[in-house]
PDB file of C-alpha atoms in Angstrom:
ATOM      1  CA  UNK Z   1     -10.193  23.075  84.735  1.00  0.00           C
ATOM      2  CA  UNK Z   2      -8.442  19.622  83.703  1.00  0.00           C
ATOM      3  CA  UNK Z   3      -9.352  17.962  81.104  1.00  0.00           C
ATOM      4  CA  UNK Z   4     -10.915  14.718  80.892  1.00  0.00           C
ATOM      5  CA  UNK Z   5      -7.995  12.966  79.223  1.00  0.00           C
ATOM      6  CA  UNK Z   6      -5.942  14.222  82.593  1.00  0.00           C
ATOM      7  CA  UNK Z   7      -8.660  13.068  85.319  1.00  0.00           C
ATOM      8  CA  UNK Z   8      -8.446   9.806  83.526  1.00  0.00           C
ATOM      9  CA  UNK Z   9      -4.838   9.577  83.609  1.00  0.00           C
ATOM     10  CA  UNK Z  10      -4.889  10.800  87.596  1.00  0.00           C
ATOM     11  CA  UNK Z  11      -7.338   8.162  88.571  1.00  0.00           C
ATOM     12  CA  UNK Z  12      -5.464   5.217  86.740  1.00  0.00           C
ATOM     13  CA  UNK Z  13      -2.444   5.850  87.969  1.00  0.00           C
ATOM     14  CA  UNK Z  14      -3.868   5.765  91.685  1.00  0.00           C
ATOM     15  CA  UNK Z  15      -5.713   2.547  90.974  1.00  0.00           C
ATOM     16  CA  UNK Z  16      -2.433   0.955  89.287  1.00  0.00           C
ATOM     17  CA  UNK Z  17      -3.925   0.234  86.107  1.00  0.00           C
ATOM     18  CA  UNK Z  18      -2.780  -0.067  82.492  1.00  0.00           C
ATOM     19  CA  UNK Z  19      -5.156   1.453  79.867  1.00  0.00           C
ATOM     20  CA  UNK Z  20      -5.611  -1.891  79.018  1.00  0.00           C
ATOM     21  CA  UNK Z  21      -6.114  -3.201  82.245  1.00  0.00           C
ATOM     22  CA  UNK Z  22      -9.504  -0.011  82.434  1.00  0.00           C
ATOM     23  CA  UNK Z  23     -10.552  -0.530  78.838  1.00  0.00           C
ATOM     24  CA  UNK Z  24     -11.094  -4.860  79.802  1.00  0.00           C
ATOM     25  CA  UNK Z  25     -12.666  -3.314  83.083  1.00  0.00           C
ATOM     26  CA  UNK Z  26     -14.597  -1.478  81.820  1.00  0.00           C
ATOM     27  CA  UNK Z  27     -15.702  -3.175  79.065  1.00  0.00           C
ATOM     28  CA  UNK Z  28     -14.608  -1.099  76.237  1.00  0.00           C
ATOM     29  CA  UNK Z  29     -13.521  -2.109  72.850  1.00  0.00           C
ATOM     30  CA  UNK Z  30      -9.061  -1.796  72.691  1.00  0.00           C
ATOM     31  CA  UNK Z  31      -7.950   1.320  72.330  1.00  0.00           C
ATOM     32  CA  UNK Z  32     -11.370   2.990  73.554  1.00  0.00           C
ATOM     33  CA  UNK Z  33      -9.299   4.585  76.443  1.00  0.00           C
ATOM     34  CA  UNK Z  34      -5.828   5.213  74.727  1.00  0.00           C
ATOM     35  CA  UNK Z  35      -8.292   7.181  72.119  1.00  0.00           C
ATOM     36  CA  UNK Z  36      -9.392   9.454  74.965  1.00  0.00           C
ATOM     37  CA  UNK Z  37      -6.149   9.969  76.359  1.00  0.00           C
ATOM     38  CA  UNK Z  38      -4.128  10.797  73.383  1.00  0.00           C
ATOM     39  CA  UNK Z  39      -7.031  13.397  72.111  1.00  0.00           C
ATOM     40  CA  UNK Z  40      -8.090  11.237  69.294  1.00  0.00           C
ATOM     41  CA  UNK Z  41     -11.836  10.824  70.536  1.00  0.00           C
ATOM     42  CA  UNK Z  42     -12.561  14.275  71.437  1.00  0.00           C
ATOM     43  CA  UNK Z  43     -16.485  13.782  72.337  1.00  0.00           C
ATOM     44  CA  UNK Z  44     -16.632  10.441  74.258  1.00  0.00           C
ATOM     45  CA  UNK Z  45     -20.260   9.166  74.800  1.00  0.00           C
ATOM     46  CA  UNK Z  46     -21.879   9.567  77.925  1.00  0.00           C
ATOM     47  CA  UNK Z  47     -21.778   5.820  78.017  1.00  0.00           C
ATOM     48  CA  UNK Z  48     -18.188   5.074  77.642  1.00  0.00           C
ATOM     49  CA  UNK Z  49     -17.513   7.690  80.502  1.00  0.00           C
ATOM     50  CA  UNK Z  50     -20.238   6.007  82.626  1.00  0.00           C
ATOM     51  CA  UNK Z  51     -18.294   2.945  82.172  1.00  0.00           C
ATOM     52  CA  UNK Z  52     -14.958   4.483  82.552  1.00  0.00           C
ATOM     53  CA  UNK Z  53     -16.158   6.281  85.857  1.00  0.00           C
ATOM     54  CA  UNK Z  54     -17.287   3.040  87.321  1.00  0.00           C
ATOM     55  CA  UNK Z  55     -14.526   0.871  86.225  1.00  0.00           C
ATOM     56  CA  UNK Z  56     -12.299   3.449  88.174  1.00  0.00           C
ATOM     57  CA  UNK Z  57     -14.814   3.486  91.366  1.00  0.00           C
ATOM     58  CA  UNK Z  58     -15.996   7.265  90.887  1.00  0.00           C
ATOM     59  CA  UNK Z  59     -18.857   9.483  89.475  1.00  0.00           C
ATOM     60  CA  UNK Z  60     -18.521  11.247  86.188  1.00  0.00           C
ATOM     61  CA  UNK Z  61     -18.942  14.408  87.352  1.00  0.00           C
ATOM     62  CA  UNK Z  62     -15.307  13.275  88.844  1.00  0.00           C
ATOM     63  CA  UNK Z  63     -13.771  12.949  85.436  1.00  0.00           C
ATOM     64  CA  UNK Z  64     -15.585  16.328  83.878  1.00  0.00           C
ATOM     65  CA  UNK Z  65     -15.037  18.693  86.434  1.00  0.00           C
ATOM     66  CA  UNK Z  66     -12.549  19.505  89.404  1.00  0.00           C
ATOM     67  CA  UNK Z  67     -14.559  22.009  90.713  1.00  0.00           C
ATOM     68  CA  UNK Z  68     -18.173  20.638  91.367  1.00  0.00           C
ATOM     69  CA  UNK Z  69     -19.892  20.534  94.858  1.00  0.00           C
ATOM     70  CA  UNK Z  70     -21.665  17.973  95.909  1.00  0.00           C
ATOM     71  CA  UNK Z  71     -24.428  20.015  96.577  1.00  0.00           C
ATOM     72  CA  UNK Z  72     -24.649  21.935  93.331  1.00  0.00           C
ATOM     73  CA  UNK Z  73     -25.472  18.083  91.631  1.00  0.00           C
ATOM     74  CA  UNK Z  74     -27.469  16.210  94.498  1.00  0.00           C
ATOM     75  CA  UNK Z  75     -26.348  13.095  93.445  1.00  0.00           C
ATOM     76  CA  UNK Z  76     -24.757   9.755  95.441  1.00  0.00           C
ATOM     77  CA  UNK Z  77     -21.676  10.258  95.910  1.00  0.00           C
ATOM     78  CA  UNK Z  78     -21.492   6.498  95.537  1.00  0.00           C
ATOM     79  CA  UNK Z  79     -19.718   5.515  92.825  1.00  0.00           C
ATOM     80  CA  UNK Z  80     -21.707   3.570  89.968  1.00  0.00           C
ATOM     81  CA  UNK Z  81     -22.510   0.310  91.197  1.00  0.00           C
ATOM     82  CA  UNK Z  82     -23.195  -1.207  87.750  1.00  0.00           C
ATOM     83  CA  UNK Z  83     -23.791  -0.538  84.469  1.00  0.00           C
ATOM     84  CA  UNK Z  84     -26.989  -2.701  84.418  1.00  0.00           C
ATOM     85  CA  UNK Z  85     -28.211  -0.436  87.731  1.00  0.00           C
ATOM     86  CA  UNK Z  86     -27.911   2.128  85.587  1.00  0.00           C
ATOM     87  CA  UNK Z  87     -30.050  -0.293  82.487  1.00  0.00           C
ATOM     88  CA  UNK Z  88     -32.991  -0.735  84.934  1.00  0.00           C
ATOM     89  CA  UNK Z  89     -32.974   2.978  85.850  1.00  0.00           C
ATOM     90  CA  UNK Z  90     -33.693   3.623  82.396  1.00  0.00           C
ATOM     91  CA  UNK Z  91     -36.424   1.459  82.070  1.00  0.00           C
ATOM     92  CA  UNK Z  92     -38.541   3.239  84.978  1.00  0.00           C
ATOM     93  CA  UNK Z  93     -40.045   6.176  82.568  1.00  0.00           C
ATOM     94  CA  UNK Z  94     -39.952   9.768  83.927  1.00  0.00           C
ATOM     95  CA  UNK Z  95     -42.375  11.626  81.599  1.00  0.00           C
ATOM     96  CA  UNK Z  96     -42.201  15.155  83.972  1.00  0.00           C
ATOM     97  CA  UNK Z  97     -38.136  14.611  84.051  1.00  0.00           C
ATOM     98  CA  UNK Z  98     -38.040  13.706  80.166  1.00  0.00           C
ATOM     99  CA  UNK Z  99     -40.362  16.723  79.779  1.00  0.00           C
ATOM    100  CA  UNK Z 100     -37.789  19.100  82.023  1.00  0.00           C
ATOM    101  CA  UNK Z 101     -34.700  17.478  80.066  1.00  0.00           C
ATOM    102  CA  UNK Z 102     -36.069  18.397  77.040  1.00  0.00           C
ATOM    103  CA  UNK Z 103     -36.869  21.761  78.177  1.00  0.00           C
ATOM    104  CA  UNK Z 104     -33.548  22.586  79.570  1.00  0.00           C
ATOM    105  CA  UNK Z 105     -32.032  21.376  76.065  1.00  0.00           C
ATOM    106  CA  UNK Z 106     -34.416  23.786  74.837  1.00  0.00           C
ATOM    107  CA  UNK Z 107     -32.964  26.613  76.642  1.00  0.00           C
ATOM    108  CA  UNK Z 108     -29.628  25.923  76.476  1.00  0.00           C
ATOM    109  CA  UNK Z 109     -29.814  25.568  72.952  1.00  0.00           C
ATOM    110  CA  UNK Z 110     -31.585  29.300  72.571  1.00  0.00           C
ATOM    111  CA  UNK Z 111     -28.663  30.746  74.831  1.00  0.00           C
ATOM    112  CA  UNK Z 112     -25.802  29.419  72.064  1.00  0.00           C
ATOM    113  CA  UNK Z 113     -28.094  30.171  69.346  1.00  0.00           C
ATOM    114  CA  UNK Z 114     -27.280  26.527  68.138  1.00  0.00           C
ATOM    115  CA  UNK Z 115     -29.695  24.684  65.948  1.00  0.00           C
ATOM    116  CA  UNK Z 116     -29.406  20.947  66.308  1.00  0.00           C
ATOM    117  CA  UNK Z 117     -31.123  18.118  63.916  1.00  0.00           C
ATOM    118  CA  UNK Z 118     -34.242  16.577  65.540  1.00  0.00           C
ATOM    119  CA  UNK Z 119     -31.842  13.006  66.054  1.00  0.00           C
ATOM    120  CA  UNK Z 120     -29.097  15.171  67.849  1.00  0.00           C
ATOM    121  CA  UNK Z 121     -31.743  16.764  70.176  1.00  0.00           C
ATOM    122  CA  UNK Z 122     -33.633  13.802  71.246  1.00  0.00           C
ATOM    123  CA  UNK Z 123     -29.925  12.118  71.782  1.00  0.00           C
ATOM    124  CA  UNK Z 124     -28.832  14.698  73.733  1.00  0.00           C
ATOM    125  CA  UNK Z 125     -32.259  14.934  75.908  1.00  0.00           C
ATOM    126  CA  UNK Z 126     -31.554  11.059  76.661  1.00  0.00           C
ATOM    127  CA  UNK Z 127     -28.080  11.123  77.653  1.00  0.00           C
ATOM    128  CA  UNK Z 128     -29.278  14.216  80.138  1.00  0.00           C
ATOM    129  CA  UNK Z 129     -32.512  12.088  80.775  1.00  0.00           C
ATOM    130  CA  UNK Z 130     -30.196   8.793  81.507  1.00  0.00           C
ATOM    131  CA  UNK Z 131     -28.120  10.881  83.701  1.00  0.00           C
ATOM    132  CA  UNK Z 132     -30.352  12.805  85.709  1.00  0.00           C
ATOM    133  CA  UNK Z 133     -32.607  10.082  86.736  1.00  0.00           C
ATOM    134  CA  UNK Z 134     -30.363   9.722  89.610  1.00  0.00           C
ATOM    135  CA  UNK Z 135     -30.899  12.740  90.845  1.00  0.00           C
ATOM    136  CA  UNK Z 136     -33.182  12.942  93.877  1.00  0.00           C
ATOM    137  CA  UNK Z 137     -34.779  16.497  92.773  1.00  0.00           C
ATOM    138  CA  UNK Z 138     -36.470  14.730  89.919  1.00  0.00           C
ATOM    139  CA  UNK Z 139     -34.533  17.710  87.813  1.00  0.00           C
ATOM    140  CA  UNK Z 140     -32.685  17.573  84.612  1.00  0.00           C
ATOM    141  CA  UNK Z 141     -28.751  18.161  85.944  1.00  0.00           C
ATOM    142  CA  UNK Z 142     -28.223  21.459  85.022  1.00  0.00           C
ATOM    143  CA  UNK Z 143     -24.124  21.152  85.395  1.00  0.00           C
ATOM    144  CA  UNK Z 144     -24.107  17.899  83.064  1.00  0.00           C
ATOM    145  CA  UNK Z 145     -26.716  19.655  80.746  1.00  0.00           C
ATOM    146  CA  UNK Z 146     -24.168  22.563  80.010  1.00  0.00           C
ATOM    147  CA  UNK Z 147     -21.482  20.389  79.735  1.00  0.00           C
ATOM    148  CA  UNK Z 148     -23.195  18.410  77.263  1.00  0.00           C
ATOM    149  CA  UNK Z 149     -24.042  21.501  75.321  1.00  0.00           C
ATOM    150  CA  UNK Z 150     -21.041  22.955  75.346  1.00  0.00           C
ATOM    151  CA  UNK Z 151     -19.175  19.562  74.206  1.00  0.00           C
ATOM    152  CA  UNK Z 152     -21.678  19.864  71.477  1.00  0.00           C
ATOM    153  CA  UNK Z 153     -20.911  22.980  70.325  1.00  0.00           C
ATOM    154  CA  UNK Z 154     -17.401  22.206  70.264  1.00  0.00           C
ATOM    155  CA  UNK Z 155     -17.874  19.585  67.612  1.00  0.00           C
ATOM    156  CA  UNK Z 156     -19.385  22.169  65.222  1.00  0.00           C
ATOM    157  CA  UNK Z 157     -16.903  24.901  65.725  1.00  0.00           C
ATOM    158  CA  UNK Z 158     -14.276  22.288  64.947  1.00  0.00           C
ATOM    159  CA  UNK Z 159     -16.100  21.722  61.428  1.00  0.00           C
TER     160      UNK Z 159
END
């Protein structure tokens, strides 16, 4: 599997864009991007990939995996069409999705035998909340759930 620093590299080379030219695109803080790419922000947020995927015209599951099918995530495969979409999906509450996010967390969790703060849970149950509400099965994405899991537990083994 690539990494995520690659992918990013790939896709701004096809667009013919400096790091620069993605992090104003984007609208990231400097360096945001060059942080990524030279391995000095090893976790990214879900949001600064949701704004580097969309700056760059493509999903994240583009940037975080090569091998994905569409049909294992049944999502658009349009590409984000803005940032504030994405704001006003939010906003339209999901209680049964929130309820299956947090459940999934739940498992995943039990699997890796990871215990988690009660801040770090309900932040990770959002970013899988924020990204699943796409999702036309009204189901927490299992493939971004275990990504996010596993990025999680890679923060703690690196302590």
């Amino acid at each position: 599997m690539q990494s995520l620093s690659k992918k990013i590299k790939e896709r701004i080379h096809e667009k013919g864009l400096s790091t620069h030219a993605l992090e104003k695109k984007a609208g990231l803080k400097p360096s945001a991007v060059q942080n990524i790419l030279y391995g000095r922000s090893k976790n990214p947020s879900i949001t600064i990939i949701q704004a580097i995927a969309h700056a760059l015209g493509c999903r994240i599951t583009d940037l975080i995996d090569e091998n994905i099918e569409p049909s294992s995530t049944k999502r658009s495969n349009a590409p984000f069409s803005s940032l504030h979409s994405q704001e006003r999906e939010i906003k339209d509450w999901d209680q049964n999705l929130y309820l299956q996010c947090f459940q999934e967390v739940n498992t995943l969790l039990g699997q890796e035998r990871l215990i988690l703060s009660r801040e770090k849970i309900i932040k990770i149950v959002e970013e899988i909340y924020t990204y699943s509400q796409g999702n036309s099965m009204k189901a927490p994405d299992k493939y971004f759930s275990r990504w996010l899991i596993d990025k999680t537990k890679e923060q703690f083994s690196e302590c």
